[in-house]
Amino acid sequence: MRIQGISGSRGVAVGNVYRYMQEEIVIPDYTVADDTVDEEIGKFATAMAATLKQLDTIRQKALEHMGPDEAAIFEAHMQIAQDPALSDGIKSLVESGHVNVVAATSQTIETFANIFLGMDDPYMRERGADIKDIGDRLMRNILGMNPRGLSHISGEVILVAHDLAPSDTASLDKNVVKGIVTAAGGPTSHAAIMARTLEIPAVMGVGDIDSFTDGDKAVVLGTDGVVEINPSDADWNEYTNQAEAFQEELRRLHESANLEAMTTDGHHVELFGNIGKAKDVKHALTMGAQGIGLYRTEFLYMENDELPTEDAQFEEYKKVAQDMKGQPVIIRTMDIGGDKELKCLDLPSEMNPFLGYRAIRISLNRPDIFKVQLRALLRASAFGDIHIMYPMIASVEEVKQANAMLAECKAELTAEGIDFNDAIKVGIMIEVPAAAVISPILAKYVDFFSIGTNDLCQYTLAVDRMNEAIGSLYQPLHPGVLRLIKHVIDASHEQEKFTGMCGELAGDPVATMILLGLGLDEFSMTASSIPLIKKILRSVSKEDCKAVADKALTMDTAEEITNYAKAVLEEKGLL
């Protein structure tokens, strides 16, 4: 049986199916009497203590087996669990509403999770799963159930689950779990991100796992998003050889991670990493990043009840700049919106938040917030090569307004005698189709473009990429999208500016030759994707890439383009 899903993590893996099924939480149906409120709240306090202890144990295991980046996930979980807003919300429901503590926890966690789940950024949206994971652990501890985890699995298995929470994957042993298949999720789900970090082939979003039986032979073709169940003996032997070859390829990639990203005909390519916090820099450098192409600053606004101060932001940006030791760091200004119910910012609810009051629109409307961030960025620019990038630009007027506020901040800092880089580079995200179309005009006002393909594809194709019913229509290699990308790159080059890309497409090996052939100057991606993209770039000539891109632009459909690009890579032994 051959099952089509979505590519979550590339590679080939073989093993026997292990279905990971969790005992379902049943929320009790009772109200709390006045004289038992304290007892009910006591259950929560006991469960919280157990939860924090378990999370600390998981954090230590993650630090030992996966590194500081993964351990930091559980540090964040511990901080969220101890957030007074969470405990106060639960206690309030018990005390005022006489709701039992399990139901109160469920309701409060749902409210917290929805803040993230409603966000436009897929990476941030998936963090709602982290909140739910904390709630799941809390409720299991209140009810005296066994916690989640995968530490009991042995052998060499293909892990099959509806979805995987962070605490599931924290105890995952890559020597045991050879491949991952999930019914839900996509390339930005926690399970997919962790699979890529651990370099475990994974297929997400298969929709139904009832056809998988424990012990069945299974093959995960992560690059193609395909799972095969019980293949013939001949096919099994062939897939086993491919899986062994994939592991050998990973070893070689790690050995060459710090080589220069230069094509065979001597063209240097800027290969950068995407990060969410200063602590992510170390992993990006280990994977061979030559700069940071996207530093998302949203976490600074989302982790606190109050807006982050100028000094707090300055210290964070300064650390990234110093850790990168003079290499470029592109920092995106506050990219939050009407779909994000931030505790520190009262935003109105909207009928269509993805097209509403968000990103640069909020910043320009709230100079009291925006100028604090700009001042912090300017101050940090004295400590490294920081670039400022405005998100969701749709018009020249927005760029002019943002730059005017930047000029005000420069004047203020100069008057205060505070050092900064007066020649700091300023760029914009190209993610709104209108911005792509008028890129020749916008290029007059900025130093660089960075194409955010996630939103550019979504808006251009009118496809919600998180809607599984129309997921097949989300096609980054759609002829229309490629033409917009080429238009943007050409517009920047005509005015001697540069264009990078920080969307998911930048880390897709199938797109690498096409993008370089279109003239893309800088690729920025999840750190774990860098070694493979670097290998491809070092194995091809820019002239070959231009020929591939030119031919792709003559094709009528995304499927034709994708199949052609894959065939070229396979012929060269790169896929």
Coordinates of C-alpha atoms in Angstrom, one line a residue:
M1 CA 0.0 0.0 0.0
R2 CA 1.3 3.5 -1.0
I3 CA 0.1 6.5 1.0
Q4 CA 0.6 10.1 0.0
G5 CA 1.2 12.7 2.6
I6 CA 3.3 15.9 3.0
S7 CA 7.0 15.9 3.2
G8 CA 8.1 16.8 6.8
S9 CA 11.7 15.7 6.8
R10 CA 13.7 14.4 3.8
G11 CA 15.4 11.0 3.5
V12 CA 14.5 7.3 3.4
A13 CA 13.8 5.1 6.4
V14 CA 12.7 1.5 6.9
G15 CA 11.4 -0.3 9.9
N16 CA 8.4 -1.9 11.6
V17 CA 5.3 0.1 12.4
Y18 CA 4.8 1.2 16.0
R19 CA 1.5 3.0 16.5
Y20 CA 1.8 5.5 19.3
M21 CA -1.7 5.8 21.0
Q22 CA -2.3 7.8 24.1
E23 CA -4.9 7.0 26.7
E24 CA -7.6 9.7 26.1
I25 CA -8.2 12.3 28.8
V26 CA -11.8 12.2 30.0
I27 CA -12.7 15.5 31.7
P28 CA -14.8 14.9 34.8
D29 CA -18.4 16.3 34.8
Y30 CA -18.9 17.8 38.3
T31 CA -19.1 21.2 39.9
V32 CA -17.2 22.2 43.0
A33 CA -18.9 22.9 46.3
D34 CA -18.0 26.0 48.3
D35 CA -16.4 23.9 51.1
T36 CA -14.2 21.9 48.6
V37 CA -12.8 24.8 46.6
D38 CA -9.5 24.8 48.6
E39 CA -9.1 21.0 48.2
E40 CA -9.7 21.4 44.4
I41 CA -7.1 24.1 44.1
G42 CA -4.8 21.9 46.1
K43 CA -5.0 19.3 43.4
F44 CA -3.8 21.8 40.9
A45 CA -0.9 22.9 43.1
T46 CA 0.2 19.2 43.5
A47 CA -0.1 18.6 39.7
M48 CA 1.8 21.7 38.9
A49 CA 4.7 20.7 41.1
A50 CA 4.8 17.2 39.4
T51 CA 4.6 18.9 36.0
L52 CA 7.5 21.2 36.6
K53 CA 9.6 18.3 37.9
Q54 CA 8.8 16.2 34.8
L55 CA 9.6 19.1 32.5
D56 CA 12.9 19.7 34.2
T57 CA 13.8 16.0 33.7
I58 CA 12.8 16.2 30.1
R59 CA 14.8 19.4 29.7
Q60 CA 17.9 17.7 31.0
K61 CA 17.5 14.7 28.7
A62 CA 16.9 17.0 25.7
L63 CA 20.1 18.9 26.6
E64 CA 22.1 15.7 26.9
H65 CA 20.8 14.0 23.7
M66 CA 19.7 16.9 21.4
G67 CA 21.5 20.0 22.5
P68 CA 20.6 23.5 24.0
D69 CA 18.1 24.5 21.3
E70 CA 15.8 21.6 22.0
A71 CA 16.3 21.9 25.8
A72 CA 15.2 25.5 25.5
I73 CA 11.8 24.3 24.3
F74 CA 11.2 22.8 27.7
E75 CA 12.7 25.8 29.6
A76 CA 10.0 27.8 27.8
H77 CA 7.4 25.2 28.8
M78 CA 8.4 25.6 32.4
Q79 CA 8.1 29.4 32.1
I80 CA 4.6 29.1 30.5
A81 CA 3.5 26.7 33.2
Q82 CA 4.5 29.1 35.9
D83 CA 2.9 32.1 34.2
P84 CA 0.5 33.7 36.8
A85 CA -2.0 34.3 34.1
L86 CA -2.4 30.6 33.6
S87 CA -2.7 29.6 37.3
D88 CA -4.9 32.6 38.1
G89 CA -7.2 31.8 35.2
I90 CA -7.6 28.2 36.4
K91 CA -8.1 29.2 40.1
S92 CA -10.6 31.8 39.1
L93 CA -12.8 29.3 37.3
V94 CA -12.7 27.0 40.3
E95 CA -13.4 29.7 42.9
S96 CA -15.9 31.9 41.0
G97 CA -17.4 29.4 38.6
H98 CA -17.2 26.3 40.7
V99 CA -15.7 24.5 37.7
N100 CA -13.7 21.3 38.6
V101 CA -9.9 21.8 38.3
V102 CA -9.5 19.5 35.2
A103 CA -12.2 21.3 33.3
A104 CA -10.8 24.7 34.4
T105 CA -7.4 23.7 33.2
S106 CA -8.8 22.5 29.9
Q107 CA -10.7 25.8 29.3
T108 CA -7.8 28.0 30.3
I109 CA -5.3 26.1 28.2
E110 CA -7.7 26.3 25.2
T111 CA -7.8 30.1 25.6
F112 CA -4.0 30.3 25.8
A113 CA -3.5 28.0 22.8
N114 CA -5.9 29.9 20.6
I115 CA -3.8 33.0 20.9
F116 CA -1.1 31.1 19.0
L117 CA -3.3 29.0 16.8
G118 CA -4.9 32.1 15.3
M119 CA -1.6 33.6 14.2
D120 CA -0.7 34.0 10.6
D121 CA 3.0 32.9 10.9
P122 CA 2.9 29.1 10.6
Y123 CA 5.9 28.8 12.9
M124 CA 4.1 30.8 15.6
R125 CA 0.8 29.1 14.9
E126 CA 2.3 25.7 15.6
R127 CA 3.5 26.9 19.1
G128 CA -0.2 26.5 20.1
A129 CA 0.7 22.8 20.2
D130 CA 3.3 23.6 22.9
I131 CA 0.6 25.2 25.1
K132 CA -1.7 22.2 24.6
D133 CA 1.2 19.9 25.5
I134 CA 1.6 21.7 28.8
G135 CA -2.2 21.4 29.5
D136 CA -2.2 17.7 28.6
R137 CA 0.6 17.1 31.1
L138 CA -1.1 19.1 33.8
M139 CA -4.4 17.3 33.4
R140 CA -2.8 13.9 33.3
N141 CA -1.1 14.7 36.6
I142 CA -4.3 15.9 38.2
L143 CA -6.0 12.7 37.1
G144 CA -3.1 10.4 38.1
M145 CA -2.6 9.2 34.6
N146 CA 0.8 8.2 33.0
P147 CA 2.5 11.1 31.3
R148 CA 3.3 11.1 27.6
G149 CA 6.6 9.9 26.3
L150 CA 8.4 7.5 23.9
S151 CA 11.2 6.3 26.1
H152 CA 9.8 2.8 26.3
I153 CA 10.1 2.0 22.6
S154 CA 12.8 -0.4 21.5
G155 CA 14.0 -2.0 18.2
E156 CA 14.0 0.0 15.0
V157 CA 10.6 1.4 14.2
I158 CA 8.6 3.7 12.1
L159 CA 6.7 5.8 14.6
V160 CA 3.0 6.3 13.5
A161 CA 0.8 8.7 15.5
H162 CA -2.0 11.1 15.1
D163 CA 0.4 13.9 16.0
L164 CA 3.4 14.3 18.3
A165 CA 3.7 16.8 21.1
P166 CA 7.1 18.3 22.2
S167 CA 7.2 16.1 25.2
D168 CA 6.7 13.1 23.0
T169 CA 9.7 13.9 20.8
A170 CA 11.9 14.9 23.8
S171 CA 12.3 11.3 24.8
L172 CA 12.7 10.1 21.2
D173 CA 15.8 8.1 20.4
K174 CA 16.9 8.4 16.8
N175 CA 18.7 5.1 17.0
V176 CA 15.2 3.5 17.7
V177 CA 12.8 5.7 15.7
K178 CA 14.0 5.6 12.1
G179 CA 11.0 7.3 10.5
I180 CA 8.0 9.3 11.6
V181 CA 4.4 9.3 10.1
T182 CA 1.7 11.6 11.5
A183 CA -2.0 11.8 10.5
A184 CA -2.1 15.6 11.2
G185 CA 0.4 18.4 10.7
G186 CA 2.6 19.7 8.0
P187 CA 6.1 21.0 7.4
T188 CA 5.9 23.6 10.2
S189 CA 4.4 21.3 12.9
H190 CA 6.5 20.6 15.9
A191 CA 6.9 16.9 14.9
A192 CA 8.3 18.0 11.5
I193 CA 10.6 20.6 12.9
M194 CA 12.0 18.1 15.5
A195 CA 12.3 15.4 12.8
R196 CA 14.4 17.7 10.7
T197 CA 16.5 18.7 13.7
L198 CA 17.1 15.0 14.4
E199 CA 17.4 14.2 10.7
I200 CA 14.8 11.6 10.8
P201 CA 12.8 11.1 7.6
A202 CA 9.1 12.1 8.2
V203 CA 5.8 12.3 6.4
M204 CA 3.0 14.4 7.9
G205 CA -0.6 14.8 7.2
V206 CA -1.5 11.4 5.9
G207 CA -5.0 11.9 7.2
D208 CA -5.7 8.5 8.6
I209 CA -3.5 6.0 10.4
D210 CA -6.1 3.1 10.6
S211 CA -4.4 1.3 7.7
F212 CA -1.2 1.0 9.8
T213 CA -0.8 -2.1 11.9
D214 CA 1.9 -2.7 14.6
G215 CA 4.7 -4.8 13.2
D216 CA 4.0 -4.1 9.5
K217 CA 7.0 -3.3 7.4
A218 CA 7.0 0.4 6.4
V219 CA 9.1 2.7 4.3
V220 CA 9.1 6.4 4.8
L221 CA 10.1 8.4 1.7
G222 CA 10.4 11.7 3.4
T223 CA 11.5 13.8 0.4
D224 CA 8.4 12.7 -1.6
G225 CA 6.0 12.7 1.3
V226 CA 5.1 9.0 0.6
V227 CA 4.8 6.0 2.9
E228 CA 4.8 2.4 1.6
I229 CA 3.4 -0.4 3.7
N230 CA 4.5 -4.0 3.3
P231 CA 6.5 -3.6 0.1
S232 CA 7.7 -6.7 -1.9
D233 CA 11.0 -8.3 -0.7
A234 CA 12.9 -6.9 -3.6
D235 CA 11.6 -3.4 -3.0
W236 CA 12.3 -3.8 0.8
N237 CA 15.9 -4.6 0.0
E238 CA 16.2 -1.7 -2.3
Y239 CA 14.7 0.7 0.2
T240 CA 17.0 -0.6 2.9
N241 CA 20.0 0.2 0.7
Q242 CA 18.6 3.7 0.1
A243 CA 18.1 4.2 3.9
E244 CA 21.8 3.2 4.5
A245 CA 22.9 5.5 1.7
F246 CA 20.9 8.4 3.3
Q247 CA 22.7 7.9 6.6
E248 CA 26.1 7.9 4.9
E249 CA 25.1 11.1 3.1
L250 CA 24.2 12.8 6.4
R251 CA 27.6 12.0 7.8
R252 CA 29.3 13.6 4.7
L253 CA 27.1 16.6 4.9
H254 CA 28.1 17.3 8.5
E255 CA 31.7 17.0 7.6
S256 CA 31.3 19.7 4.9
A257 CA 28.9 22.0 6.7
N258 CA 31.4 24.8 7.1
L259 CA 32.7 24.9 3.5
E260 CA 31.9 27.9 1.5
A261 CA 28.7 28.0 -0.5
M262 CA 30.3 28.4 -3.9
T263 CA 29.1 27.0 -7.2
T264 CA 31.4 25.0 -9.5
D265 CA 32.0 28.1 -11.7
G266 CA 33.0 30.2 -8.7
H267 CA 29.8 32.1 -7.8
H268 CA 29.5 32.7 -4.1
V269 CA 26.0 32.4 -2.5
E270 CA 25.0 33.9 0.8
L271 CA 23.5 31.0 2.9
F272 CA 21.9 32.2 6.1
G273 CA 19.8 30.8 8.9
N274 CA 16.3 31.7 10.3
I275 CA 16.1 32.1 14.1
G276 CA 13.5 33.0 16.7
K277 CA 15.7 33.9 19.6
A278 CA 19.3 34.8 20.3
K279 CA 20.0 31.3 21.6
D280 CA 19.4 29.9 18.2
V281 CA 22.5 31.5 16.7
K282 CA 24.8 28.7 18.0
H283 CA 22.9 26.0 16.1
A284 CA 22.8 28.1 12.9
L285 CA 26.6 28.6 13.0
T286 CA 27.1 24.8 13.7
M287 CA 25.1 24.0 10.6
G288 CA 27.2 26.4 8.4
A289 CA 25.1 29.6 8.4
Q290 CA 27.1 32.6 7.1
G291 CA 24.6 35.1 8.5
I292 CA 21.1 35.4 9.9
G293 CA 18.5 36.1 7.2
L294 CA 15.5 36.3 9.4
Y295 CA 15.4 37.0 13.1
R296 CA 11.8 36.9 14.2
T297 CA 11.3 39.4 17.1
E298 CA 7.7 38.3 18.0
F299 CA 8.8 36.2 20.9
L300 CA 9.9 39.3 22.8
Y301 CA 6.4 40.6 22.6
M302 CA 4.6 37.3 23.2
E303 CA 6.4 36.0 26.3
N304 CA 5.5 38.8 28.7
D305 CA 2.5 40.6 30.1
E306 CA 4.1 44.0 29.3
L307 CA 5.6 45.3 26.1
P308 CA 9.4 44.7 26.0
T309 CA 11.4 47.7 27.0
E310 CA 14.1 49.3 24.9
D311 CA 16.8 48.0 27.1
A312 CA 15.5 44.4 27.1
Q313 CA 15.3 44.5 23.3
F314 CA 18.7 46.1 23.0
E315 CA 20.4 43.3 25.0
E316 CA 18.7 40.6 22.9
Y317 CA 19.7 42.2 19.6
K318 CA 23.2 43.0 20.8
K319 CA 23.8 39.4 21.8
V320 CA 22.8 38.1 18.3
A321 CA 25.1 40.7 16.7
Q322 CA 28.0 39.8 18.9
D323 CA 27.5 36.1 18.6
M324 CA 27.6 36.4 14.8
K325 CA 30.9 38.2 15.0
G326 CA 30.5 40.7 12.2
Q327 CA 28.4 38.5 9.9
P328 CA 25.1 40.0 8.7
V329 CA 22.0 39.8 10.9
I330 CA 18.7 40.7 9.3
I331 CA 16.2 41.5 12.1
R332 CA 12.5 41.8 11.2
T333 CA 10.5 44.4 13.1
M334 CA 7.5 43.4 15.1
D335 CA 5.3 41.1 12.9
I336 CA 2.2 40.6 15.0
G337 CA -1.4 41.3 14.0
G338 CA -5.1 41.4 14.7
D339 CA -5.1 37.6 14.8
K340 CA -2.7 37.5 17.7
E341 CA -4.3 38.2 21.0
L342 CA -1.1 39.4 22.8
K343 CA -1.3 39.9 26.5
C344 CA 0.8 43.0 26.2
L345 CA -1.2 44.6 23.4
D346 CA -5.0 45.0 23.2
L347 CA -5.8 44.3 19.6
P348 CA -9.3 44.2 18.1
S349 CA -10.9 41.0 16.8
E350 CA -11.3 41.0 13.0
M351 CA -13.4 39.3 10.4
N352 CA -10.3 38.6 8.3
P353 CA -7.2 39.2 10.4
F354 CA -4.7 37.9 7.8
L355 CA -5.6 40.9 5.7
G356 CA -6.1 43.2 8.6
Y357 CA -4.4 45.2 11.3
R358 CA -1.0 43.6 11.6
A359 CA 2.8 43.9 11.1
I360 CA 4.0 47.2 9.7
R361 CA 0.4 48.6 9.9
I362 CA 0.4 48.3 13.7
S363 CA 4.0 49.7 13.9
L364 CA 3.1 52.8 11.9
N365 CA 0.0 53.3 13.9
R366 CA 1.8 52.9 17.2
P367 CA 5.0 54.9 17.0
D368 CA 5.3 54.6 20.8
I369 CA 5.9 50.9 20.3
F370 CA 7.7 51.0 16.9
K371 CA 10.3 53.7 17.9
V372 CA 11.2 51.7 21.0
Q373 CA 12.1 48.8 18.8
L374 CA 13.9 50.9 16.2
R375 CA 16.0 52.6 18.9
A376 CA 17.0 49.2 20.4
L377 CA 18.0 48.0 16.9
L378 CA 20.0 51.1 16.2
R379 CA 21.8 50.8 19.5
A380 CA 22.6 47.2 18.9
S381 CA 24.0 48.0 15.4
A382 CA 27.1 49.4 17.1
F383 CA 28.0 45.8 18.0
G384 CA 27.6 44.1 14.7
D385 CA 26.3 44.1 11.1
I386 CA 22.6 44.5 11.8
H387 CA 20.1 45.1 9.0
I388 CA 16.5 46.2 9.7
M389 CA 13.6 44.6 7.8
Y390 CA 10.0 45.8 7.7
P391 CA 7.3 43.1 7.3
M392 CA 4.2 43.1 5.1
I393 CA 5.0 46.2 3.1
A394 CA 2.4 46.9 0.4
S395 CA 3.2 50.5 -0.7
V396 CA 5.9 53.1 -1.0
E397 CA 4.1 55.3 1.6
E398 CA 4.6 52.7 4.3
V399 CA 8.3 52.5 3.6
K400 CA 8.6 56.3 3.7
Q401 CA 6.7 56.5 7.0
A402 CA 8.8 53.7 8.6
N403 CA 12.1 55.3 7.4
A404 CA 10.9 58.7 8.7
M405 CA 10.5 57.2 12.2
L406 CA 13.9 55.6 11.8
A407 CA 15.4 58.9 11.0
E408 CA 13.7 60.4 14.1
C409 CA 15.3 57.7 16.3
K410 CA 18.7 58.3 14.7
A411 CA 18.4 62.0 15.6
E412 CA 17.3 61.2 19.1
L413 CA 20.3 58.9 19.7
T414 CA 22.7 61.3 18.2
A415 CA 21.4 64.0 20.6
E416 CA 21.8 61.6 23.5
G417 CA 25.4 60.7 22.5
I418 CA 24.6 57.0 21.9
D419 CA 26.6 55.1 19.3
F420 CA 24.9 53.4 16.3
N421 CA 25.6 52.6 12.7
D422 CA 24.3 55.5 10.8
A423 CA 24.6 53.6 7.5
I424 CA 22.5 50.6 8.8
K425 CA 20.9 48.7 5.9
V426 CA 17.1 48.8 5.7
G427 CA 15.0 46.3 3.7
I428 CA 11.5 45.0 3.3
M429 CA 9.8 41.7 3.2
I430 CA 8.2 41.0 -0.2
E431 CA 5.2 38.9 0.8
V432 CA 2.2 41.0 -0.5
P433 CA 1.7 40.5 -4.3
A434 CA 1.3 44.3 -4.7
A435 CA 4.8 44.8 -3.3
A436 CA 6.2 42.2 -5.7
V437 CA 4.5 44.0 -8.7
I438 CA 5.8 47.4 -7.7
S439 CA 9.3 46.2 -6.6
P440 CA 11.0 48.4 -9.2
I441 CA 9.5 51.4 -7.4
L442 CA 10.2 50.1 -3.9
A443 CA 13.8 49.3 -4.7
K444 CA 14.5 53.1 -4.9
Y445 CA 13.7 53.4 -1.1
V446 CA 15.4 50.3 0.4
D447 CA 18.8 48.5 0.4
F448 CA 17.4 45.0 0.0
F449 CA 14.4 42.7 -0.4
S450 CA 13.7 39.5 1.4
I451 CA 11.0 37.3 -0.2
G452 CA 8.7 35.7 2.3
T453 CA 7.4 32.9 0.1
N454 CA 5.0 31.5 2.8
D455 CA 2.7 34.5 2.6
L456 CA 3.5 35.5 -1.0
C457 CA 2.3 32.1 -2.1
Q458 CA -0.7 32.2 0.1
Y459 CA -1.8 35.6 -1.0
T460 CA -1.0 35.1 -4.7
L461 CA -2.8 31.8 -4.9
A462 CA -5.6 32.7 -2.5
V463 CA -4.9 29.5 -0.6
D464 CA -4.8 29.1 3.2
R465 CA -1.8 26.9 3.6
M466 CA -3.0 25.5 6.9
N467 CA -6.3 24.4 5.4
E468 CA -5.9 20.7 4.7
A469 CA -8.9 20.6 2.4
I470 CA -7.1 22.8 -0.1
G471 CA -3.5 22.0 0.8
S472 CA -2.7 20.6 -2.6
L473 CA -3.4 24.1 -4.1
Y474 CA -0.6 25.6 -2.1
Q475 CA 2.2 25.4 -4.7
P476 CA 5.3 27.5 -4.1
L477 CA 6.6 26.5 -7.6
H478 CA 3.4 27.7 -9.3
P479 CA 4.3 29.5 -12.5
G480 CA 2.7 32.7 -11.2
V481 CA 4.7 32.7 -8.0
L482 CA 8.0 32.0 -9.9
R483 CA 7.3 34.9 -12.2
L484 CA 6.7 37.2 -9.2
I485 CA 10.0 36.0 -7.7
K486 CA 11.9 36.7 -10.9
H487 CA 10.3 40.1 -11.2
V488 CA 11.4 41.0 -7.7
I489 CA 15.0 39.8 -8.2
D490 CA 15.4 41.6 -11.5
A491 CA 14.0 44.8 -10.0
S492 CA 16.6 44.8 -7.2
H493 CA 19.5 44.0 -9.5
E494 CA 18.6 46.7 -11.9
Q495 CA 19.2 49.2 -9.0
E496 CA 22.2 47.3 -7.7
K497 CA 20.3 46.0 -4.6
F498 CA 20.1 42.4 -3.4
T499 CA 17.3 40.0 -2.9
G500 CA 17.2 37.2 -0.3
M501 CA 14.5 34.7 0.5
C502 CA 13.5 33.6 4.1
G503 CA 10.4 31.6 3.4
E504 CA 10.2 27.8 3.4
L505 CA 11.0 27.6 -0.3
A506 CA 14.5 28.8 0.4
G507 CA 15.2 25.5 2.2
D508 CA 13.5 23.3 -0.3
P509 CA 16.2 21.4 -2.3
V510 CA 13.9 20.9 -5.2
A511 CA 13.8 24.7 -5.6
T512 CA 17.5 25.5 -5.1
M513 CA 18.7 25.4 -8.7
I514 CA 15.7 27.3 -10.0
L515 CA 16.1 30.1 -7.3
L516 CA 19.8 30.5 -8.0
G517 CA 19.1 30.5 -11.7
L518 CA 16.5 33.3 -11.2
G519 CA 19.3 35.3 -9.6
L520 CA 18.5 34.9 -5.9
D521 CA 21.4 36.4 -3.9
E522 CA 20.8 35.0 -0.4
F523 CA 19.0 31.9 0.9
S524 CA 17.8 31.8 4.5
M525 CA 16.3 28.8 6.1
T526 CA 15.9 26.5 9.2
A527 CA 19.5 25.7 10.3
S528 CA 19.1 22.0 9.8
S529 CA 18.4 22.5 6.1
I530 CA 21.6 24.4 5.4
P531 CA 24.1 21.5 4.8
L532 CA 22.0 19.9 2.0
I533 CA 21.3 23.2 0.3
K534 CA 25.0 24.0 0.5
K535 CA 25.9 20.6 -1.0
I536 CA 23.6 21.3 -3.9
L537 CA 25.0 24.8 -4.5
R538 CA 28.6 23.5 -4.4
S539 CA 27.7 20.7 -6.9
V540 CA 26.2 22.8 -9.7
S541 CA 27.2 25.8 -11.8
K542 CA 25.3 29.1 -11.9
E543 CA 25.0 28.7 -15.7
D544 CA 23.4 25.3 -15.3
C545 CA 21.0 26.8 -12.7
K546 CA 20.1 29.6 -15.1
A547 CA 19.3 27.1 -17.8
V548 CA 17.1 25.1 -15.4
A549 CA 15.3 28.3 -14.3
D550 CA 14.7 29.5 -17.9
K551 CA 13.2 26.1 -18.8
A552 CA 11.0 26.1 -15.7
L553 CA 9.6 29.4 -16.6
T554 CA 8.4 28.0 -20.0
M555 CA 6.3 25.3 -18.2
D556 CA 2.6 25.5 -17.6
T557 CA 2.0 23.9 -14.2
A558 CA 3.6 23.6 -10.7
E559 CA 3.6 19.8 -11.2
E560 CA 5.7 20.0 -14.4
I561 CA 8.1 22.4 -12.8
T562 CA 8.5 20.3 -9.7
N563 CA 9.0 17.0 -11.6
Y564 CA 11.5 18.7 -13.9
A565 CA 13.5 20.1 -11.0
K566 CA 13.5 16.8 -9.2
A567 CA 14.7 15.0 -12.3
V568 CA 17.6 17.3 -12.7
L569 CA 18.7 16.8 -9.2
E570 CA 18.3 13.0 -9.4
E571 CA 20.3 12.9 -12.6
K572 CA 23.1 14.7 -10.7
G573 CA 22.8 12.4 -7.7
L574 CA 21.7 15.3 -5.4
L575 CA 18.3 14.1 -4.4

